[in-house]
Coordinates of C-alpha atoms and ligand atoms in Angstrom, one line a residue:
M1 CA 0.0 0.0 0.0
N2 CA 1.4 3.4 -1.0
I3 CA 1.3 6.4 1.4
K4 CA 2.0 9.6 -0.4
S5 CA 2.0 12.1 2.5
E6 CA 1.9 12.6 6.2
Q7 CA -1.9 13.2 5.9
E8 CA -2.3 9.8 4.2
M9 CA -0.2 8.1 7.0
L10 CA -2.5 9.7 9.6
E11 CA -5.5 8.4 7.7
F12 CA -4.0 4.9 7.4
G13 CA -3.5 5.0 11.2
R14 CA -7.1 6.1 11.8
D15 CA -8.5 3.4 9.5
F16 CA -6.3 0.8 11.2
A17 CA -7.9 1.7 14.6
K18 CA -11.4 0.8 13.3
D19 CA -10.5 -2.9 12.6
L20 CA -8.3 -3.4 15.7
T21 CA -9.5 -5.9 18.3
R22 CA -7.9 -6.2 21.7
P23 CA -5.6 -7.3 23.1
A24 CA -3.3 -5.9 20.4
V25 CA 0.4 -5.7 20.1
I26 CA 1.7 -3.8 17.1
E27 CA 5.4 -3.8 16.1
L28 CA 6.4 -0.9 13.8
V29 CA 9.5 -1.5 11.6
G30 CA 11.1 1.2 9.5
D31 CA 14.1 3.6 9.3
V32 CA 14.3 6.9 11.3
G33 CA 11.7 9.3 9.8
A34 CA 9.8 6.5 8.0
G35 CA 6.6 7.6 9.7
K36 CA 6.2 5.1 12.6
T37 CA 5.2 7.8 15.1
T38 CA 3.0 9.5 12.5
F39 CA 1.1 6.2 12.2
V40 CA 0.7 6.1 16.0
R41 CA -0.7 9.7 15.9
G42 CA -3.4 8.6 13.4
L43 CA -4.1 5.4 15.3
A44 CA -4.6 7.4 18.5
Q45 CA -7.0 9.7 16.7
G46 CA -8.9 6.8 15.4
L47 CA -9.2 5.3 18.9
G48 CA -10.7 8.5 20.2
I49 CA -7.7 9.8 22.1
K50 CA -7.8 13.6 22.2
E51 CA -4.4 14.2 23.7
A52 CA -1.5 15.0 21.3
V53 CA 0.7 12.0 20.7
T54 CA 4.4 12.8 20.6
S55 CA 7.5 10.6 20.1
P56 CA 8.5 8.6 23.2
S57 CA 12.1 8.4 22.1
F58 CA 13.4 10.2 25.2
T59 CA 10.9 8.8 27.7
I60 CA 10.9 5.3 26.1
S61 CA 7.2 5.0 26.8
K62 CA 4.1 7.1 26.7
S63 CA 0.6 6.0 27.6
Y64 CA -2.8 7.4 26.8
A65 CA -6.2 6.5 28.3
L66 CA -8.6 4.9 25.8
P67 CA -12.2 6.3 26.0
D68 CA -13.7 2.8 26.9
G69 CA -11.0 1.7 29.3
G70 CA -7.5 0.4 29.0
R71 CA -4.6 2.4 27.5
L72 CA -2.7 2.9 24.3
V73 CA 0.9 2.4 25.4
H74 CA 3.6 3.6 22.9
Y75 CA 7.2 2.4 23.3
D76 CA 10.3 3.5 21.4
F77 CA 13.4 1.4 22.4
Y78 CA 15.8 3.2 20.0
R79 CA 17.8 4.8 22.8
L80 CA 17.6 1.8 25.1
P81 CA 19.7 -1.1 23.9
E82 CA 19.4 -2.8 27.3
P83 CA 15.6 -2.7 28.1
G84 CA 16.0 -3.7 31.8
L85 CA 13.0 -2.6 33.9
M86 CA 11.3 -1.3 30.8
E87 CA 10.9 -4.9 29.7
D88 CA 9.0 -5.7 32.9
D89 CA 6.8 -2.6 32.3
L90 CA 6.2 -3.8 28.7
I91 CA 5.3 -7.3 29.8
E92 CA 2.8 -6.0 32.4
N93 CA 1.1 -3.8 29.8
I94 CA 1.0 -6.6 27.3
N95 CA -0.7 -8.8 29.9
D96 CA -3.6 -6.3 30.4
A97 CA -6.0 -7.4 27.7
E98 CA -7.7 -4.0 27.6
N99 CA -4.5 -2.4 26.3
I100 CA -3.2 -1.6 22.8
I101 CA 0.6 -1.7 22.7
V102 CA 2.6 -0.1 19.9
I103 CA 6.4 -0.6 19.7
E104 CA 9.1 1.2 17.7
W105 CA 12.6 -0.3 17.5
G106 CA 11.6 -3.5 19.3
E107 CA 14.6 -5.7 18.5
S108 CA 15.9 -5.8 22.1
I109 CA 12.5 -6.9 23.5
A110 CA 11.4 -9.2 20.5
D111 CA 11.4 -12.3 22.7
V112 CA 8.6 -11.0 25.0
L113 CA 6.2 -10.1 22.2
P114 CA 3.3 -12.5 21.6
K115 CA 4.1 -14.7 18.6
E116 CA 0.8 -13.6 16.9
H117 CA 1.5 -9.8 17.2
I118 CA 0.9 -7.5 14.3
K119 CA 3.9 -6.3 12.4
I120 CA 3.8 -3.3 10.1
E121 CA 6.8 -2.4 8.0
I122 CA 7.2 1.1 6.5
K123 CA 9.6 1.6 3.7
Y124 CA 10.8 4.8 1.9
T125 CA 9.9 4.9 -1.8
E126 CA 10.3 7.5 -4.5
E127 CA 6.6 8.5 -4.1
G128 CA 6.5 8.5 -0.3
R129 CA 6.2 5.4 1.8
E130 CA 5.1 1.8 1.3
I131 CA 3.3 -0.2 3.9
I132 CA 4.3 -3.9 4.1
K133 CA 2.2 -6.1 6.4
Ligands
ADP201 P1 9.6 7.7 12.8 O1 8.8 7.6 14.0 O2 9.5 6.5 11.9 O3 11.1 8.0 13.0 P2 8.1 10.1 12.3 O4 6.7 9.7 12.1 O5 8.5 10.7 13.6 O6 9.0 8.9 11.9 O7 8.5 11.2 11.2 C1 8.1 11.0 9.8 C2 8.3 12.3 9.1 O8 8.2 12.2 7.7 C3 7.3 13.4 9.5 O9 8.0 14.6 9.7 C4 6.4 13.4 8.4 O10 5.8 14.7 8.2 C5 7.3 13.1 7.2 N1 6.6 12.4 6.0 C6 6.7 12.8 4.8 N2 6.1 12.0 3.9 C7 5.5 11.1 4.7 C8 4.7 9.9 4.4 N3 4.3 9.6 3.2 N4 4.3 9.2 5.4 C9 4.7 9.5 6.7 N5 5.5 10.5 7.0 C10 5.9 11.3 6.1
MG202 MG1 9.3 7.5 16.0

């Protein structure tokens, strides 16, 4: 699927929210600037979250209350090659079936992700971005 602009990525995220059943663990794969966080912004909008979603690259995780209970928990492990206690936090949040978990740069915690988790890959193309599922 071709995504030509930031707006289209937000729309893709909003659409993705409509079909999402819980519990959900989504791994986002793509280079720096590919649009992973932009996708999460759209996803949050589609889930009815009013708060602005910003990158958790410095805080490692950010979490937002979902209107009907549970939380959207957004992780970015880019700056944390040794996940340590953050791995325990992630496992706890994955184990709450009301939550939706989204992870950027999840290589270091790959072994704690459920085998059937959703993986979305975003690639740069000449026209924008390509979504590979
Ligand atoms: P990541 O989280 O993957 O590092 P971000 O979502 O933070 O990436 O940043 C993506 C940047 O690329 C944003 O500044 C966005 O405006 C820009 N951009 C340009 N074209 C696109 C596109 N087709 N899809 C997503 N983002 C795009
Ligand atoms: Mg990001």
